[in-house]
CSV table of C-alpha atoms in Angstrom, one decimal:
chain,number,residue,atom,x,y,z
A,1,MET,CA,91.6,109.5,100.7
A,2,VAL,CA,93.4,106.4,99.5
A,3,ARG,CA,92.1,104.5,96.5
A,4,TYR,CA,92.9,100.8,95.9
A,5,LYS,CA,92.3,98.4,93.1
A,6,PHE,CA,92.7,94.7,93.9
A,7,ARG,CA,92.5,91.7,91.6
A,8,VAL,CA,90.3,89.2,93.3
A,9,ASN,CA,91.0,85.6,92.0
A,10,GLY,CA,88.0,83.4,92.3
A,11,MET,CA,85.4,86.1,92.1
A,12,SER,CA,83.8,84.6,89.0
A,13,CYS,CA,80.0,85.4,89.3
A,14,VAL,CA,77.6,88.1,90.4
A,15,GLY,CA,77.1,86.2,93.7
A,16,CYS,CA,80.8,86.3,94.4
A,17,GLU,CA,80.9,90.0,93.5
A,18,ARG,CA,78.0,90.7,96.0
A,19,ILE,CA,79.6,88.7,98.8
A,20,VAL,CA,82.9,90.6,98.4
A,21,GLN,CA,81.3,94.0,98.1
A,22,ASN,CA,78.9,93.5,100.9
A,23,GLU,CA,81.8,92.6,103.3
A,24,ILE,CA,83.8,95.6,102.2
A,25,ASP,CA,81.0,98.1,102.4
A,26,VAL,CA,80.5,97.4,106.1
A,27,ILE,CA,84.1,98.0,107.1
A,28,ASP,CA,84.5,101.2,109.0
A,29,GLY,CA,86.1,103.9,106.9
A,30,VAL,CA,85.2,102.5,103.5
A,31,ARG,CA,83.9,105.4,101.5
A,32,TRP,CA,82.8,103.6,98.4
A,33,SER,CA,83.5,100.3,96.7
A,34,ASP,CA,82.9,98.8,93.3
A,35,ALA,CA,83.3,95.0,92.7
A,36,ASP,CA,83.3,93.6,89.1
A,37,HIS,CA,83.3,89.8,88.6
A,38,GLU,CA,83.9,90.2,84.9
A,39,THR,CA,87.2,91.9,85.4
A,40,GLY,CA,87.8,90.1,88.7
A,41,THR,CA,88.6,93.4,90.5
A,42,ILE,CA,87.4,95.5,93.4
A,43,GLU,CA,88.1,99.2,93.8
A,44,PHE,CA,87.5,101.1,97.0
A,45,ALA,CA,88.5,104.3,98.8
A,46,VAL,CA,89.5,104.7,102.4
A,47,PRO,CA,90.9,107.6,104.5
A,48,ASP,CA,93.5,105.5,106.2
A,49,PRO,CA,96.1,103.3,104.2
A,50,GLU,CA,96.0,100.7,107.0
A,51,THR,CA,92.4,99.9,106.1
A,52,GLY,CA,93.6,98.7,102.7
A,53,SER,CA,95.6,95.9,104.4
A,54,TYR,CA,92.6,95.0,106.5
A,55,VAL,CA,90.4,94.8,103.5
A,56,GLU,CA,92.8,92.6,101.8
A,57,HIS,CA,92.8,90.3,104.9
A,58,ILE,CA,88.9,90.2,104.9
A,59,ILE,CA,88.8,89.2,101.2
A,60,ASN,CA,91.4,86.5,101.7
A,61,ASN,CA,89.4,85.1,104.7
A,62,LEU,CA,86.3,84.8,102.4
A,63,GLY,CA,88.3,82.3,100.4
A,64,TYR,CA,89.5,84.5,97.5
A,65,GLU,CA,93.1,85.4,96.6
A,66,VAL,CA,93.8,89.1,96.5
A,67,LYS,CA,96.6,90.8,94.5
A,68,ARG,CA,97.0,94.6,94.9
A,69,VAL,CA,96.9,96.1,91.4
A,70,ASN,CA,97.5,99.7,92.5
A,71,ARG,CA,97.2,102.3,95.1
A,72,ALA,CA,96.3,105.8,93.9
């Protein structure tokens, strides 16, 4: 399992948080996710490291800017 933490610029309210988390939760392979608009981050776990890049792409397509904070 690979854990990611992304900084999501532009995720500034509960509505944004829900949009991002709902999009991530339906991606095949995502085991759990937790978006937090107050810190501007989303954390999630996936079994395949390639899925992390896909998640980054999806969030960018939603109109937010993603910066990878870490991969554990």
